[in-house]
PDB file of C-alpha atoms in Angstrom:
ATOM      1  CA  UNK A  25      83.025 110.624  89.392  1.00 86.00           C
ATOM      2  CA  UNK A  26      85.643 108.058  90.090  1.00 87.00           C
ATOM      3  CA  UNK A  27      85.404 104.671  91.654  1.00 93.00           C
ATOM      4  CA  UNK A  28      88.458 102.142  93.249  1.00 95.00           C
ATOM      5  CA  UNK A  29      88.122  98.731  93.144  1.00 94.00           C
ATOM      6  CA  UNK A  30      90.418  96.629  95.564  1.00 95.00           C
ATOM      7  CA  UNK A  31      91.706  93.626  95.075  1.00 95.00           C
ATOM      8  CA  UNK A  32      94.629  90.996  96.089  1.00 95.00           C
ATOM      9  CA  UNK A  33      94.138  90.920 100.298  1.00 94.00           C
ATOM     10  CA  UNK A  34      94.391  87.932 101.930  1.00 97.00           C
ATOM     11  CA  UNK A  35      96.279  85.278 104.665  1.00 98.00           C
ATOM     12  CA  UNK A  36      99.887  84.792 103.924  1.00 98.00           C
ATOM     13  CA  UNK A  37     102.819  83.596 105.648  1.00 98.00           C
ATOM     14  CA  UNK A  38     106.069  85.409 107.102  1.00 98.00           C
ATOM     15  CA  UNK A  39     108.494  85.866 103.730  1.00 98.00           C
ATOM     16  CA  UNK A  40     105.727  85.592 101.151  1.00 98.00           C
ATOM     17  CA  UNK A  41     104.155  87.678  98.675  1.00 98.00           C
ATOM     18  CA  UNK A  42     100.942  89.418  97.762  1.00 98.00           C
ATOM     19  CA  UNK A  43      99.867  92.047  94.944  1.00 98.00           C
ATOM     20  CA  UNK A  44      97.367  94.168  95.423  1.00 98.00           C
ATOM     21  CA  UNK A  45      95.534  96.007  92.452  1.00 98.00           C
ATOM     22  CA  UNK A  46      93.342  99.000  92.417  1.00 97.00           C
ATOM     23  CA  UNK A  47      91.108  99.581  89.233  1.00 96.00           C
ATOM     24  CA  UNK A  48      90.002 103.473  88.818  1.00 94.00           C
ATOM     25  CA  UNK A  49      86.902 103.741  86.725  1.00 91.00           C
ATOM     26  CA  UNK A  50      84.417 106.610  86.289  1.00 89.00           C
ATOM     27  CA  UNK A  51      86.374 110.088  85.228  1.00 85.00           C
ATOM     28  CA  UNK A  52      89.850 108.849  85.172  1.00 84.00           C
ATOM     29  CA  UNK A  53      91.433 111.625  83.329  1.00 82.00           C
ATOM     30  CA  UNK A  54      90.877 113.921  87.002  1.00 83.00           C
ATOM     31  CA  UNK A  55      93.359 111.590  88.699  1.00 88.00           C
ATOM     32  CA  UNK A  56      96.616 112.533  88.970  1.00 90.00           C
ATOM     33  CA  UNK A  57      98.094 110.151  91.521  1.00 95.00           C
ATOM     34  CA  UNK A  58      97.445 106.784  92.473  1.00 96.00           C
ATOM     35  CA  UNK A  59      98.879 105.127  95.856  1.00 97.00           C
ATOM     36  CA  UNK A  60      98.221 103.027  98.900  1.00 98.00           C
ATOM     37  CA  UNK A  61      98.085 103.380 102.851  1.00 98.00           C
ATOM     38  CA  UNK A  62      97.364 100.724 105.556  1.00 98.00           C
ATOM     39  CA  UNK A  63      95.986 101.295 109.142  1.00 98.00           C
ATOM     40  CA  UNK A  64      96.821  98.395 111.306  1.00 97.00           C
ATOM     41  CA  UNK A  65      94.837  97.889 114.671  1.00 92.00           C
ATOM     42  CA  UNK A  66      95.422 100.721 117.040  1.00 94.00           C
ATOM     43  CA  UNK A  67      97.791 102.961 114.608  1.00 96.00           C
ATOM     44  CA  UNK A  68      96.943 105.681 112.135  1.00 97.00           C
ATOM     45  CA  UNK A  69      96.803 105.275 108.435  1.00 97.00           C
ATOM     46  CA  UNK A  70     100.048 105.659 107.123  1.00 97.00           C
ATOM     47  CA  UNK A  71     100.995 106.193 103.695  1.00 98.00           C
ATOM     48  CA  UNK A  72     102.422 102.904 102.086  1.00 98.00           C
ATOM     49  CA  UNK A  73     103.758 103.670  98.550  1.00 98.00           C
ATOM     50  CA  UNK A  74     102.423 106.207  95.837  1.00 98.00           C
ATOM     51  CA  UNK A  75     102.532 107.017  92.405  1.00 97.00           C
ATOM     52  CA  UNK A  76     102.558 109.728  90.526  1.00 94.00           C
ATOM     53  CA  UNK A  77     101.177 110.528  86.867  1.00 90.00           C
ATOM     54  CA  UNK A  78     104.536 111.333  85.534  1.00 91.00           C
ATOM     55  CA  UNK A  79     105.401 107.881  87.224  1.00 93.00           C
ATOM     56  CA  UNK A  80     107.302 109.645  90.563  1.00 96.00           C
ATOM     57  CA  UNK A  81     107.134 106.544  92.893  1.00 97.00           C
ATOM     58  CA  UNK A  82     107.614 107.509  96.598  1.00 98.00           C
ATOM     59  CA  UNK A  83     107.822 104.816  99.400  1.00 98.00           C
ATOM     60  CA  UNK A  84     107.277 104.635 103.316  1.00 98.00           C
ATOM     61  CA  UNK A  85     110.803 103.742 105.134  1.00 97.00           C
ATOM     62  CA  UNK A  86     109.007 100.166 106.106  1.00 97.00           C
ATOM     63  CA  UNK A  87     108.217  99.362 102.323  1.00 98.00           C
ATOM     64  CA  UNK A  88     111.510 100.344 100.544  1.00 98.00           C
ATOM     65  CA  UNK A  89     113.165  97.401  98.821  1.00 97.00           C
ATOM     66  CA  UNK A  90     110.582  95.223  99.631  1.00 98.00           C
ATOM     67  CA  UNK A  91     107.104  96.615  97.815  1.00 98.00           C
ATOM     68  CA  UNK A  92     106.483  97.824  94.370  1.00 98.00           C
ATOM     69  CA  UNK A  93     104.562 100.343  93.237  1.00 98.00           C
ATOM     70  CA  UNK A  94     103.266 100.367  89.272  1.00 96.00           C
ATOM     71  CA  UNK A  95     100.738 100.988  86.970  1.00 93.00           C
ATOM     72  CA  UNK A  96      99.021  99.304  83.892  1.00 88.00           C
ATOM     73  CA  UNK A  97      99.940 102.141  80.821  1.00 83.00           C
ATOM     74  CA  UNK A  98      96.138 103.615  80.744  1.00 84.00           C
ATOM     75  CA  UNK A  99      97.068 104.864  84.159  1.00 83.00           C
ATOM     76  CA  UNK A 100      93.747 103.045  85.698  1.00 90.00           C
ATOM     77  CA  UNK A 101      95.182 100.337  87.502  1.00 95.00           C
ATOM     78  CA  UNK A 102      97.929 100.639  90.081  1.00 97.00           C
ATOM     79  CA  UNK A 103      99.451  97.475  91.596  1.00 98.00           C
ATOM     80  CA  UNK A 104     101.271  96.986  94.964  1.00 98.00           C
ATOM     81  CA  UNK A 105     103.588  94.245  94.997  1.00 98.00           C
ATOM     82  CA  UNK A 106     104.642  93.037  98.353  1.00 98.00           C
ATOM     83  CA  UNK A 107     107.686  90.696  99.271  1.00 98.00           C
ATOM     84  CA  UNK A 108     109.278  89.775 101.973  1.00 98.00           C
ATOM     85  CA  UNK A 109     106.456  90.285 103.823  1.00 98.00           C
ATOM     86  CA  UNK A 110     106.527  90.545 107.914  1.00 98.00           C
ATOM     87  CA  UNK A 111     103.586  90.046 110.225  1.00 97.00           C
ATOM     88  CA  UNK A 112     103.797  94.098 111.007  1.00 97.00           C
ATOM     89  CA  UNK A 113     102.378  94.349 107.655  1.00 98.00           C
ATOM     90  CA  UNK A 114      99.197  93.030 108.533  1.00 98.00           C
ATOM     91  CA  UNK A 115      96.845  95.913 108.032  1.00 98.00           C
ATOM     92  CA  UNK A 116      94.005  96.740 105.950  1.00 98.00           C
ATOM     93  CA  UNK A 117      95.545  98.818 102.852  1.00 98.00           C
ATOM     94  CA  UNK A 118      93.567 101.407 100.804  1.00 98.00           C
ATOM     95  CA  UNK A 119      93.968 102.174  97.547  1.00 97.00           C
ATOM     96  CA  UNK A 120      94.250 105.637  97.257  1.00 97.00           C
ATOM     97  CA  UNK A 121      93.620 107.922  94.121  1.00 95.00           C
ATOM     98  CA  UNK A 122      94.314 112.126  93.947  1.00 94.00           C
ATOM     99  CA  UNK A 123      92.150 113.806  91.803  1.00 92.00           C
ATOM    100  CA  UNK A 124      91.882 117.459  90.831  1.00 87.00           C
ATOM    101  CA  UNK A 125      88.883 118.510  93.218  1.00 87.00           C
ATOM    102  CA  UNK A 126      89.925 115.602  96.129  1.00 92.00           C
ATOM    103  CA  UNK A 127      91.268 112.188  97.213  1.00 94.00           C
ATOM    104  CA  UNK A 128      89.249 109.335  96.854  1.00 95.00           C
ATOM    105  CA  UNK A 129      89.898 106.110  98.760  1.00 96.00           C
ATOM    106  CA  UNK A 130      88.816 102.321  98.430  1.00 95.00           C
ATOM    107  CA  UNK A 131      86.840 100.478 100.750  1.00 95.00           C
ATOM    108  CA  UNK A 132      89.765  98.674 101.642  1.00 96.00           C
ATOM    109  CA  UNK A 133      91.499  95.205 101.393  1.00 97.00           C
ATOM    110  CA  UNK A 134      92.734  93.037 104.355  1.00 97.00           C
ATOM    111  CA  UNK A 135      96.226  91.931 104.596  1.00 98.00           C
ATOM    112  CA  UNK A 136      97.237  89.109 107.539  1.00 98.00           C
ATOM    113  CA  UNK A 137     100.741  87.884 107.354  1.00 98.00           C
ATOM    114  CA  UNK A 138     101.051  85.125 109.720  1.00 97.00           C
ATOM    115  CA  UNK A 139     104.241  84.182 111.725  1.00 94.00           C
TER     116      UNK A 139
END
């Protein structure tokens, strides 16, 4: 069994920056993608940034150039760093993590960027 633990949400103004991390723990060796998706108020979860374990990164339009997707080197922890960030990011973002028999998701981290 696997378990996600969020981190990193919180208030932040028009132009700033958060990071969000993810911890896997449990039966890491099933998981063979990490990512993250948001669902804002009244829109479906959409996919946000991913990354695979050979390191494939893969962003939505709306995140390229301005989030980063990584991962500490034990492949546990993936990180989202956001710049640049607009007040249609405001969402709550789940960490995301693909294992051999599923996905598993977090329970989710708030993200308000004010104008």
């Amino acid at each position: 069994q696997v378990q996600l633990v969020e981190s990193g949400g919180g208030l932040v103004q028009a132009g700033g920056s958060l990071r969000l991390s993810c911890a896997a723990s449990g039966r890491v060796f099933n998981i063979y993608a990490m990512g993250w998706y948001r669902q804002a108020p009244g829109k479906q979860r959409e996919l946000v940034a991913s990354i695979t374990s050979g390191g494939i990164t893969d962003y939505a339009d709306s995140a390229k150039g301005r989030f980063t997707i990584s991962r500490n080197n034990a492949k546990t922890t993936v990180y989202l760093q956001m710049n640049s960030l607009k007040p249609e990011d405001t969402a709550v973002y789940y960490c995301i993590a693909d294992l051999t028999d599923g996905r598993l998701w977090g329970q989710g981290t708030q993200v308000t960027v004010s104008s």
